[in-house]
Coordinates of C-alpha atoms and ligand atoms in Angstrom, one line a residue:
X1 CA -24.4 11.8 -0.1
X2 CA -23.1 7.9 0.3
X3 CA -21.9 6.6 -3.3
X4 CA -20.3 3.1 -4.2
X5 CA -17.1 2.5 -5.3
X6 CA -17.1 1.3 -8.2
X7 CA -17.1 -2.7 -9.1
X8 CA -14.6 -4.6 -10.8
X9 CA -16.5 -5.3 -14.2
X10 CA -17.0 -1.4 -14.2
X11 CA -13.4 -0.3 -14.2
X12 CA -12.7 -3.1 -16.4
X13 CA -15.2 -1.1 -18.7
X14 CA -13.9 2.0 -18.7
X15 CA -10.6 0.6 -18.9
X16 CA -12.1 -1.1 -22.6
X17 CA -14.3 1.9 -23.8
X18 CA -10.4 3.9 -23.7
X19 CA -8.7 1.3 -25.2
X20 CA -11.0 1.1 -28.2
X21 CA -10.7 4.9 -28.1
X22 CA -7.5 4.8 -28.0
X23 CA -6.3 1.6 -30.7
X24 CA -9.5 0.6 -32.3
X25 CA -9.9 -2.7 -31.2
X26 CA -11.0 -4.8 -28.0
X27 CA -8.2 -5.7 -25.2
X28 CA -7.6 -9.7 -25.3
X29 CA -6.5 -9.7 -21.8
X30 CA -8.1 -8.0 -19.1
X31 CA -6.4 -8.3 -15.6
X32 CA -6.5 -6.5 -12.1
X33 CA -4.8 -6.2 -8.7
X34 CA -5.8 -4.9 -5.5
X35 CA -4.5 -1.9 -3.6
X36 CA -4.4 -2.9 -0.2
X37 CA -4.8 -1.7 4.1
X38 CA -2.5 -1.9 6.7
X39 CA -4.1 -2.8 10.0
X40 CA -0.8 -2.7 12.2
X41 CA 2.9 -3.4 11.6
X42 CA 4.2 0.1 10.2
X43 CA 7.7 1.0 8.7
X44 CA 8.6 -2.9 10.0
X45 CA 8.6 -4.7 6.6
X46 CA 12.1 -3.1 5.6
X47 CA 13.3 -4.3 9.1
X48 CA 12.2 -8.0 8.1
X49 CA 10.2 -8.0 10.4
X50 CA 6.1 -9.1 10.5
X51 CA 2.9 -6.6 8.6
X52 CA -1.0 -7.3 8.8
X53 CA -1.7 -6.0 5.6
X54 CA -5.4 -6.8 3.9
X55 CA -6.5 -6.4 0.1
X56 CA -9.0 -4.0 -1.0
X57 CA -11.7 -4.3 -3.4
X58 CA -9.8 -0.8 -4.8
X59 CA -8.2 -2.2 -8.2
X60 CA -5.8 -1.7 -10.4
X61 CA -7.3 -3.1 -14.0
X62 CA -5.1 -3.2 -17.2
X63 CA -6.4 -4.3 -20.1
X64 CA -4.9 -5.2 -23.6
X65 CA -3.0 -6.9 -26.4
X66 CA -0.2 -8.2 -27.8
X67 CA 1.5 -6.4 -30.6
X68 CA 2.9 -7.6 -33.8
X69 CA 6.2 -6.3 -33.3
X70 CA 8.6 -4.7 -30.1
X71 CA 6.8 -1.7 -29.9
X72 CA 4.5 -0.7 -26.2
X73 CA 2.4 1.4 -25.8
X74 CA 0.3 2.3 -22.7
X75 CA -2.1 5.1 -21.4
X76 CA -3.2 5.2 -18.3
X77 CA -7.0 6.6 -17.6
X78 CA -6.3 8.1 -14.3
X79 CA -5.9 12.5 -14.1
X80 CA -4.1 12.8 -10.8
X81 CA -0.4 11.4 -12.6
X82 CA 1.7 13.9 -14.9
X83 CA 1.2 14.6 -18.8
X84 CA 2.1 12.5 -20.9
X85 CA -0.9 9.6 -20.2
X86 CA -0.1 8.0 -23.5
X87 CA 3.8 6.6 -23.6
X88 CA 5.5 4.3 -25.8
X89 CA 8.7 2.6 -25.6
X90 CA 10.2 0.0 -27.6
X91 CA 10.8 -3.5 -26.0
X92 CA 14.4 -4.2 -25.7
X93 CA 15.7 -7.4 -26.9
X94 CA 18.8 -8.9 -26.6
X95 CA 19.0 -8.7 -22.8
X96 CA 19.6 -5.2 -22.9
X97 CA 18.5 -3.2 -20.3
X98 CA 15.1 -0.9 -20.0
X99 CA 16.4 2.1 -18.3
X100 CA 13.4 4.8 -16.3
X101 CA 12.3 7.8 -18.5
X102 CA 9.6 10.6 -18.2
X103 CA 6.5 10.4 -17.2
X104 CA 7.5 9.4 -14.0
X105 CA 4.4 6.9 -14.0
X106 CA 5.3 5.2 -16.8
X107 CA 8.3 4.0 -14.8
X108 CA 6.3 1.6 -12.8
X109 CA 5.6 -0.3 -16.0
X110 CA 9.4 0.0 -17.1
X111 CA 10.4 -1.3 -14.1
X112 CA 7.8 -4.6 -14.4
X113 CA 8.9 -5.3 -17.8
X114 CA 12.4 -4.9 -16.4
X115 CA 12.1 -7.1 -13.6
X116 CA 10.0 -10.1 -15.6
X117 CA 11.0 -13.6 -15.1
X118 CA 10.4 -14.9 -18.7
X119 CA 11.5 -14.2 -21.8
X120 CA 11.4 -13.0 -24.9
X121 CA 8.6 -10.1 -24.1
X122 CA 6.4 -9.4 -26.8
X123 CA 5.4 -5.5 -27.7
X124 CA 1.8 -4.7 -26.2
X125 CA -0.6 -2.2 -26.3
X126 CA -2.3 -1.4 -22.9
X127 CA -4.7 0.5 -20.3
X128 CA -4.5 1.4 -17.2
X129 CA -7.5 2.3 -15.0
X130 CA -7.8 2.0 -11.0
X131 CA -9.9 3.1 -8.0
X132 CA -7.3 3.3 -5.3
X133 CA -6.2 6.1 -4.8
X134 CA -2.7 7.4 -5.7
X135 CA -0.3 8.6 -2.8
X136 CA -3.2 7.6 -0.4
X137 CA -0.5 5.1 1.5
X138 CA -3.4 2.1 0.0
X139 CA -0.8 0.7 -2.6
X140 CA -1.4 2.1 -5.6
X141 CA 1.8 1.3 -6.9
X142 CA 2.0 -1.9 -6.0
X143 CA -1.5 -2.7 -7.1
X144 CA -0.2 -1.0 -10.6
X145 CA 3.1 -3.3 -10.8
X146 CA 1.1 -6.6 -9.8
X147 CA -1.6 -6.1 -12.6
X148 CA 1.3 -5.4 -15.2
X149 CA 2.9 -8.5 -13.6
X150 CA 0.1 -10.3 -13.9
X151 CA -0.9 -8.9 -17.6
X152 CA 2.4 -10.0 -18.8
X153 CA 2.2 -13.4 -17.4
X154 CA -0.5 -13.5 -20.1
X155 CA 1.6 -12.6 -23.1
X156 CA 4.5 -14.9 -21.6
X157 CA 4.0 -17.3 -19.2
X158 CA 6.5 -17.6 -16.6
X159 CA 7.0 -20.5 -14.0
X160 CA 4.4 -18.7 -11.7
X161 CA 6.1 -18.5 -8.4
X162 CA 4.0 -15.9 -6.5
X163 CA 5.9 -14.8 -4.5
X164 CA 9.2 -14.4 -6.5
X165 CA 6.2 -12.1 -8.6
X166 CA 6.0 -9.7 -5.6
X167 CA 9.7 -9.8 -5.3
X168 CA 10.5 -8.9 -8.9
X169 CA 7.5 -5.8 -8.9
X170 CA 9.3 -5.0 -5.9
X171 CA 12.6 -4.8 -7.6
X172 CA 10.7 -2.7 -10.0
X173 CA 9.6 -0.2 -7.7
X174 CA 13.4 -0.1 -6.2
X175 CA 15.0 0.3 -9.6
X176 CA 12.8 2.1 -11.1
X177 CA 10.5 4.4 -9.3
X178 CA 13.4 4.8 -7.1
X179 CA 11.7 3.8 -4.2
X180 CA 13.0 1.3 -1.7
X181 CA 10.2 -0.1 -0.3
X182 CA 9.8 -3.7 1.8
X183 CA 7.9 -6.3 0.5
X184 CA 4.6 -6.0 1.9
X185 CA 2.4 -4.0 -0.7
X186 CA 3.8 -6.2 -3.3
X187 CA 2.7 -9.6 -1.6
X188 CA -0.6 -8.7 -0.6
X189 CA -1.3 -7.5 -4.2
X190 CA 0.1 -11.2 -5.3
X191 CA -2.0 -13.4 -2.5
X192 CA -4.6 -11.1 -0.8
X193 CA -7.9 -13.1 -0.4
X194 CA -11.4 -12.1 0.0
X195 CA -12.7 -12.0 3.8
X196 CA -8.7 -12.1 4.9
X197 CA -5.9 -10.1 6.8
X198 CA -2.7 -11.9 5.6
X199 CA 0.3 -12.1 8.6
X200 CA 3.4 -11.8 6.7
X201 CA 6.7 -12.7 7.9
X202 CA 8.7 -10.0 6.1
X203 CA 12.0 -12.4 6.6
X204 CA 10.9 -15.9 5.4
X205 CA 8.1 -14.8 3.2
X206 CA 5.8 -16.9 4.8
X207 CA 2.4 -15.8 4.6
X208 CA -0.9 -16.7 7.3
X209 CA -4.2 -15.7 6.2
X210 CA -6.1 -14.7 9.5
X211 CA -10.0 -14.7 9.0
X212 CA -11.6 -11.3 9.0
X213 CA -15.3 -12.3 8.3
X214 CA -16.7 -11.3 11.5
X215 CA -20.1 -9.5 10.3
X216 CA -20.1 -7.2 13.2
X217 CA -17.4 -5.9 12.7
X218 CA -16.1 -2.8 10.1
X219 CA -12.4 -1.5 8.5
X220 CA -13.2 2.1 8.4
X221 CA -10.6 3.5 5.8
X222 CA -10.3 7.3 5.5
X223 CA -8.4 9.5 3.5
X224 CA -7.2 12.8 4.7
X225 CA -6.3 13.6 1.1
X226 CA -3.1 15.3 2.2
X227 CA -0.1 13.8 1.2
X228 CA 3.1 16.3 2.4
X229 CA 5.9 16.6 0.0
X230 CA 8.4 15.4 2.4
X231 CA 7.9 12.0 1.6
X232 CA 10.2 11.5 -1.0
X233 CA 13.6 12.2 1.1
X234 CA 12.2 11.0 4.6
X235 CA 11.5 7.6 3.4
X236 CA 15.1 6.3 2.8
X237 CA 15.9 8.5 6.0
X238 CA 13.8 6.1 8.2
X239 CA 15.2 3.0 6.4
X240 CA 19.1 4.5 7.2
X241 CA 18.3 4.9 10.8
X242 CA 17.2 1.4 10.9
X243 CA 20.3 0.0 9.8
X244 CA 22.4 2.3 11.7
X245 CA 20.4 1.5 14.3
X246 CA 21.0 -2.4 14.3
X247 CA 24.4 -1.9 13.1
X248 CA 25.2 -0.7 16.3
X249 CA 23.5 -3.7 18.3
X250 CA 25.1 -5.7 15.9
X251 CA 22.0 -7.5 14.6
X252 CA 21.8 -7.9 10.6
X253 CA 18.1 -6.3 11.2
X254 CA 16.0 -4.8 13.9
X255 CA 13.8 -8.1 13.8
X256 CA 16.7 -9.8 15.6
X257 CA 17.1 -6.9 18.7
X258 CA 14.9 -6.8 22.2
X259 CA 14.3 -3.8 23.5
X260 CA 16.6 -4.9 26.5
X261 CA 19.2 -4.9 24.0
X262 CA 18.4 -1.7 22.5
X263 CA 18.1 -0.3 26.1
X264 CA 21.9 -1.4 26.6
X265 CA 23.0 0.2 23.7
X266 CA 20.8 3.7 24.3
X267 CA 24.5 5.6 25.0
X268 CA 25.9 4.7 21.7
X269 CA 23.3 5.6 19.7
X270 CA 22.0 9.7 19.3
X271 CA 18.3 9.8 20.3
X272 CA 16.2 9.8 17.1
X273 CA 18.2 7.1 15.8
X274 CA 17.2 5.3 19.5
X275 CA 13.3 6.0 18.8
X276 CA 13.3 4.8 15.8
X277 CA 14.6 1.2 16.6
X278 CA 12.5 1.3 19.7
X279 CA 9.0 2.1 17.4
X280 CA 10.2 -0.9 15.1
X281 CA 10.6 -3.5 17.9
X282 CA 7.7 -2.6 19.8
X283 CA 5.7 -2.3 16.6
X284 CA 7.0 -6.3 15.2
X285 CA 5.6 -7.5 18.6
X286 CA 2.4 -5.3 18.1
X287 CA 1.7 -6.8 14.9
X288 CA 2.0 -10.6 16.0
X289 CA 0.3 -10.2 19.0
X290 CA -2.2 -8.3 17.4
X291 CA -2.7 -10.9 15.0
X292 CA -3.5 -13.4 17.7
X293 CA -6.0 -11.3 19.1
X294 CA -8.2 -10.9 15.9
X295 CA -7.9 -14.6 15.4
X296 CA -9.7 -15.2 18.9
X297 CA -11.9 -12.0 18.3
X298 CA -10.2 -9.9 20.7
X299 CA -11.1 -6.8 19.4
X300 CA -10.8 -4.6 21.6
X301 CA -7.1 -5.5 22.7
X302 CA -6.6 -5.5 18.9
X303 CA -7.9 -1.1 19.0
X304 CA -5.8 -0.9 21.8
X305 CA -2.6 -2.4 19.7
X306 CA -3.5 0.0 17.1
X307 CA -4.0 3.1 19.0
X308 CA -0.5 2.3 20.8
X309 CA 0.9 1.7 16.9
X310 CA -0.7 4.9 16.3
X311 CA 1.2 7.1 19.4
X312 CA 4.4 4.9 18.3
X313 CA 5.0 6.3 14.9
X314 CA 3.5 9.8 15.6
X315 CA 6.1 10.2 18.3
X316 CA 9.2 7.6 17.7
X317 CA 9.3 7.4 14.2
X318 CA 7.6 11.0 13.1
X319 CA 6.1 9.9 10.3
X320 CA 2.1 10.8 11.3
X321 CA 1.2 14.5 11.0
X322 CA -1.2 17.1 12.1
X323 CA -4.0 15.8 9.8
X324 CA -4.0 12.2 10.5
X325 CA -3.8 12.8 14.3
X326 CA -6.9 14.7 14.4
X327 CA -8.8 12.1 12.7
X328 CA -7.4 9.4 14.7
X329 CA -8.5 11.0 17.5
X330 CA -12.0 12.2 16.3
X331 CA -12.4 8.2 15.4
X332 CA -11.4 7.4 19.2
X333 CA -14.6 9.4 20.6
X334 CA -17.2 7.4 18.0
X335 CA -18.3 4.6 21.0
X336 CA -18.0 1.3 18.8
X337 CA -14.6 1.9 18.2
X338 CA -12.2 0.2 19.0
X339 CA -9.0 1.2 17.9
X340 CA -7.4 3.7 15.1
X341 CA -4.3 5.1 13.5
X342 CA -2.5 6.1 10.4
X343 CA -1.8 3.5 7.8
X344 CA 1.1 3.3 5.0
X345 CA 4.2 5.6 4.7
X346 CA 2.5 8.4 6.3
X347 CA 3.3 12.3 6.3
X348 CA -0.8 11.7 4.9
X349 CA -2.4 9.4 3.1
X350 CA -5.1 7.5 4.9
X351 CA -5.9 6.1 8.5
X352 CA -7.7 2.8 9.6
X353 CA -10.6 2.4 12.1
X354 CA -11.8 -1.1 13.5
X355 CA -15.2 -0.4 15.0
X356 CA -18.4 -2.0 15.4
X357 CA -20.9 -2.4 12.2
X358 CA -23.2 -0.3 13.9
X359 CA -21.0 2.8 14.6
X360 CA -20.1 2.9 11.4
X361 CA -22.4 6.0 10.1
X362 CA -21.6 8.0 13.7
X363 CA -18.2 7.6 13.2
X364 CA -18.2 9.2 9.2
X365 CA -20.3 12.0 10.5
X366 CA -17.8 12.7 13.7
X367 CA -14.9 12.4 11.9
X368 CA -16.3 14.6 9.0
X369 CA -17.3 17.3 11.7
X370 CA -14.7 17.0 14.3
X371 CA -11.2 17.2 12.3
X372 CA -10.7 20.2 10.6
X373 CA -8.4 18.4 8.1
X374 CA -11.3 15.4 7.5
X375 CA -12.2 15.8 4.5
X376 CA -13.0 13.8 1.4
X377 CA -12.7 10.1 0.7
X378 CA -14.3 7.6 3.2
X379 CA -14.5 4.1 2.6
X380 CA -16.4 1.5 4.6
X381 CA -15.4 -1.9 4.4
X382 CA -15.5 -4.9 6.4
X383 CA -14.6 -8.8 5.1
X384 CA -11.8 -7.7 2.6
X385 CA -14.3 -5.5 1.1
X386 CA -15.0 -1.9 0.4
X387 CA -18.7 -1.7 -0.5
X388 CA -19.2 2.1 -0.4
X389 CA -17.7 5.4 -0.5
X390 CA -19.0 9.0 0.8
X391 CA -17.7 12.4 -0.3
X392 CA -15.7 13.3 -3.8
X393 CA -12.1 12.9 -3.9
X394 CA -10.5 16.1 -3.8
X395 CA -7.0 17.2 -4.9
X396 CA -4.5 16.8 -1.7
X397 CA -2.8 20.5 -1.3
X398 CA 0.8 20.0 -0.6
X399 CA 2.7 21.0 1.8
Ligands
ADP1 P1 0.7 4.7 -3.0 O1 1.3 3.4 -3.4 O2 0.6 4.8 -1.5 O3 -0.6 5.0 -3.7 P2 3.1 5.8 -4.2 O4 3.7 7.1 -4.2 O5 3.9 4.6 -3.8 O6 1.7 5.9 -3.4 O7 2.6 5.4 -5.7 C1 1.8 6.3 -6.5 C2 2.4 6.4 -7.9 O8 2.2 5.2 -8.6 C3 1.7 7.5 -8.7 O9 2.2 8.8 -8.5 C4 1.9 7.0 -10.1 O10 3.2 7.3 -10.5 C5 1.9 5.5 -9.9 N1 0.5 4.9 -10.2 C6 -0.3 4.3 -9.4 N2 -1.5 4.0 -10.0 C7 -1.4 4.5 -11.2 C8 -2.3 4.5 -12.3 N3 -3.5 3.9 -12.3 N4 -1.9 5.1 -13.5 C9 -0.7 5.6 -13.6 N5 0.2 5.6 -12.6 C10 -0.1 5.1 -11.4
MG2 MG1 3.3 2.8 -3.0

């Protein structure tokens, strides 16, 4: 049975309705972010190299108010993060510095308030409540720092520089949640816009919305709901390799190599170290051309660039799994389809399909019969949108 996901105003609601549970009053500022889909340039942001990121109608919504003296409080309304959901903190003053504590997700808020580019803070009491989904690879944490970001511009204004915003609640993330991720989550959260792809030039920051509003056309997003436990350590592994990797071509970053040059250099690298580089080169000139090809409605060289993104990180940079290739490849028998692969970090999480409107209900069904993994969350969406979701969204078993 097809449900919706839910609109804005409603998770704005449910985000109130526990605040007034929760502190007895209504929220005075009510914000939200989007989580966000990667259509092609994977593992290349951290390489400054280019993404084609688009934002999601999946939100991140915080709502609340300023508090008479240092003290924060937060709960967050989502069940899937670790006990405590209700955490307070005292706002430092003086400069000093907000250091990460338990719960882990709590750390994501540190970290903002951390990384804020105006001072003095005030104390606040706030919710959290969201639709994307966490550890789907759709940005929930990015969509979480941008809303707190954005909530505390609220309380105290800062000079509004977007995109030194994403760069501080990317900070936060590094510092933090002790992830060291590129920029790309964090500036689509900041400038996504409605019926948009953004190409973003990971180097300069520059930022070129490409129009998506084709009404033919359909972003298939699907969740495998697995998300392996690996992820943690193989994350900065993959970032390592890179640098190793253009260390020994002697480029500051793999944006600057050819593949001719990496070719030279084969004998003085080992081989995973090799594939690596070779997936982020290839996949930096995937991601422009393919951004040229939606603009002029090239679709299907667009599926081809995805499918070839796809093979890329499943067998260069080993970051797919079993899971994700099976409904990649269910997706690539659905006729209307024109390309598919794995999107975010990977080792689970979801994968994106760009297929014709039509296909759009064979497609669910296939990849809901066909993969033995498929299972769960699917989201339709086309034009920056996500107008419907079909199945529950179960707990992802580890391993
Ligand atoms: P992704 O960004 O792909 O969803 P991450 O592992 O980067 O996955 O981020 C997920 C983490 O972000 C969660 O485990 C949690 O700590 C935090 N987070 C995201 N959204 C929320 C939320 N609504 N409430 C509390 N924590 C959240
Ligand atoms: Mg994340």
């Amino acid at each position: 049975m097809a449900s919706r996901v839910p609109a804005v105003s409603e998770v704005v609601e449910e985000a109130r309705r526990l605040f007034e549970q929760n502190f007895g009053s209504r929220p005075e500022v009510e914000v939200c972010a989007p989580g966000r889909v990667n259509l092609i340039g994977e593992h290349t942001d951290y390489n400054d190299g280019f993404v084609l990121p688009m934002a999601l109608a999946l939100v991140t919504v915080v709502v609340g108010t300023r508090d008479a003296g240092r003290s924060v409080t937060i709960v967050t309304a989502n069940e899937d993060v670790a006990e405590p959901r209700r955490v307070e903190f005292q706002m430092p003053n003086d400069g000093s510095p907000l250091s990460p504590g338990q719960p882990g997700w709590a750390n994501y808020v540190r970290g903002v308030v951390q990384h804020y580019r105006a001072s003095p803070l005030p104390g606040f009491k706030a919710v959290i409540a969201s639709t994307v989904p966490l550890g789907g690879g759709l940005s929930s944490s990015a969509s979480l720092e941008v809303a707190m970001y954005t909530f505390l511009q609220q309380l105290q204004p800062d000079d509004g520089d977007p995109v030194a915003k994403a760069v501080a609640c990317q900070q936060a993330e590094h510092t933090h949640a002790g992830v060291p991720c590129g920029i790309m989550d964090q500036l689509v959260a900041v400038l996504g816009r409605k019926a948009h792809a953004l190409l973003i030039d990971c180097r300069s920051m520059e930022v070129t919305p490409v129009p998506l509003s084709d009404p033919s056309l359909v972003i298939l997003i699907t969740n495998s709901n697995v998300r392996h436990s690996l992820t943690g350590s193989e994350y900065p592994t993959r970032r390592k390799q890179c640098m190793e990797a253009a260390s020994v071509l002697g480029k500051g970053s793999l944006r600057d190599a050819t593949l001719e040059e990496l070719e030279g250099a084969r004998g003085r690298m080992d081989e995973v170290t090799y594939s690596r580089a070779r997936h982020v080169i290839q996949e930096i000139q995937r991601t422009v051309r393919g951004s040229e090809a939606l603009k002029r409605g090239s679709y299907q060289e667009f599926g081809k660039l995805m499918v070839e993104s796809h093979n890329s990180l499943r067998d260069l940079y080993e970051v797919s799994c079993r899971e994700l290739d099976e409904l990649v490849l269910a997706a690539l028998e659905v006729d209307g389809v024109f390309g598919s692969r794995m999107t975010g970090g990977g080792f689970g999480g979801c994968t994106v399909t760009l297929l014709q409107a039509h296909a759009v209900d064979r497609a669910i069904l296939h990849m809901k019969t066909t993969g033995r993994y498929a299972t769960g969350l699917l989201l339709a969406g086309s034009s920056g949108a996500v107008p419907r979701a079909e199945g529950g969204h179960r707990r992802r078993p580890q391993g």
